[in-house]
XYZ file of C-alpha atoms in Angstrom:
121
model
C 9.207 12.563 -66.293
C 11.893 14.225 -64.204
C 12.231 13.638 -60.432
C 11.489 17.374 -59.600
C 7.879 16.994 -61.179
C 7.233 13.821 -59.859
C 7.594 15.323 -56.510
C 5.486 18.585 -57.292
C 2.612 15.781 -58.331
C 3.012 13.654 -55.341
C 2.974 17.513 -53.094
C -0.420 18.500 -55.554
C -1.997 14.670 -54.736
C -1.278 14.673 -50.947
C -2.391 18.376 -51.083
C -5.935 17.034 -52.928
C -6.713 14.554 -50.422
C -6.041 16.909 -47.588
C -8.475 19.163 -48.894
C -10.935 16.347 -49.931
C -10.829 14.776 -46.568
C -11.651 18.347 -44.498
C -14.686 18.942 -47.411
C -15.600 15.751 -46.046
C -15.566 16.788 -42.423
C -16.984 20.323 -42.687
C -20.238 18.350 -44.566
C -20.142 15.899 -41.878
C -20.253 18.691 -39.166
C -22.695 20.433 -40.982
C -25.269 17.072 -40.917
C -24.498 16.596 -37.587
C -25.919 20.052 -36.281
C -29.218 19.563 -38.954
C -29.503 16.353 -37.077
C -28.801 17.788 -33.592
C -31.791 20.400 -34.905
C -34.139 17.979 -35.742
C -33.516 15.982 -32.243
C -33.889 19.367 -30.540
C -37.173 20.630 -32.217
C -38.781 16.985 -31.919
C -38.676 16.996 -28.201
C -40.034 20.955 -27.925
C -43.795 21.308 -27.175
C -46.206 21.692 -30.460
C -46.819 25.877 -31.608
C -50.092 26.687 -29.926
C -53.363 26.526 -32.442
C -55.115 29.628 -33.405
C -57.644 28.955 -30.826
C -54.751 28.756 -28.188
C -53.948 31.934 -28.865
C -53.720 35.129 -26.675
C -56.635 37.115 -26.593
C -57.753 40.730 -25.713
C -59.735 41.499 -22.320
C -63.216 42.072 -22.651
C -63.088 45.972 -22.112
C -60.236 45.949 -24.668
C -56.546 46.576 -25.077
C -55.091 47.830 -21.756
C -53.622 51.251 -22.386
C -50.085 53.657 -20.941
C -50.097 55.146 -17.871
C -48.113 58.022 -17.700
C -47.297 58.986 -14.106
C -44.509 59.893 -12.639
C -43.178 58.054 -9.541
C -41.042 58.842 -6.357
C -39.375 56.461 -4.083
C -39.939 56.142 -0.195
C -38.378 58.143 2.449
C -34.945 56.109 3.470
C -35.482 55.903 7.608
C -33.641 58.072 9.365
C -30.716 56.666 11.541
C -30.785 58.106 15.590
C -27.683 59.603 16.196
C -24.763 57.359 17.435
C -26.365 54.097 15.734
C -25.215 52.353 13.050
C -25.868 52.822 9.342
C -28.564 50.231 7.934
C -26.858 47.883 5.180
C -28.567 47.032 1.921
C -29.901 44.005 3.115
C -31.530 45.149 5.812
C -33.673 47.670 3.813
C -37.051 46.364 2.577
C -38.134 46.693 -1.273
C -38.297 50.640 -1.060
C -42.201 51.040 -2.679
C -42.492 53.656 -4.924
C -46.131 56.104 -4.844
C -47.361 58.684 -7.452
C -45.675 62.057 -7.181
C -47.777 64.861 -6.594
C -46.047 67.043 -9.387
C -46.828 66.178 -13.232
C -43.608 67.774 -14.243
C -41.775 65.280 -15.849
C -37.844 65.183 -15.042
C -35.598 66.710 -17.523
C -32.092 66.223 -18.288
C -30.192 69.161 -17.493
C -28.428 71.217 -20.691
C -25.680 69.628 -22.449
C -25.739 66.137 -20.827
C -26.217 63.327 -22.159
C -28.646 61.633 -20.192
C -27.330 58.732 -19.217
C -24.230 57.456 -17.351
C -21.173 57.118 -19.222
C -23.207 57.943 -22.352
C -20.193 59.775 -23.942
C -21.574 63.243 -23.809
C -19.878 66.147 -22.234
C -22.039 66.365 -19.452
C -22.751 69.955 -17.655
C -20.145 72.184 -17.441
């Protein structure tokens, strides 16, 4: 054997072990997380038995409302006072509108905020 192969076989053995040793390592990781699974799943609380189940309300499944809503009046600020900040605004309650129209979007928008449409023009 000439020294030029000899050092292509030692290259090709080093180059076999390197690649044996990560296989080895990838399957190790690979245990590990089943393992770490297992551990995980062990410790959760049991799935609920059939009779632990959900189930429907006596008069029956509870159906959609359609309604549409409208927010509270903001309060007015007297002149020369200062502007109310966010936090000092209660949850604004919402009540049924009196109109059953429901809101539309206007022609040629899209509908939503920066939902890529052209908008109105």
């Amino acid at each position: 054997m000439n020294p030029a192969s000899m050092q292509l076989a030692a290259a090709s053995g080093l180059m076999s072990l390197f690649l044996f040793i990560v296989a080895v390592a990838v399957l190790a990781l690979l245990a590990g997380g089943f393992w770490m699974t297992s551990r995980v799943r062990y410790r959760e609380s049991p799935r609920p038995r059939p009779e632990e189940q959900p189930k429907l309300p006596p008069e029956g499944p509870v159906h959609e409302v359609r309604e549409n809503r409208e927010s509270a009046e903001i309060p007015q600020i007297p002149k020369g006072d200062r502007p109310l900040t966010p936090y000092e605004l209660t949850n604004m309650d919402t009540r049924t509108s009196a109109s059953k129209e429901r809101p539309r979007w206007s022609k040629g928008s899209s509908g939503s905020f920066g939902g890529g449409g052209l908008g109105a023009h």
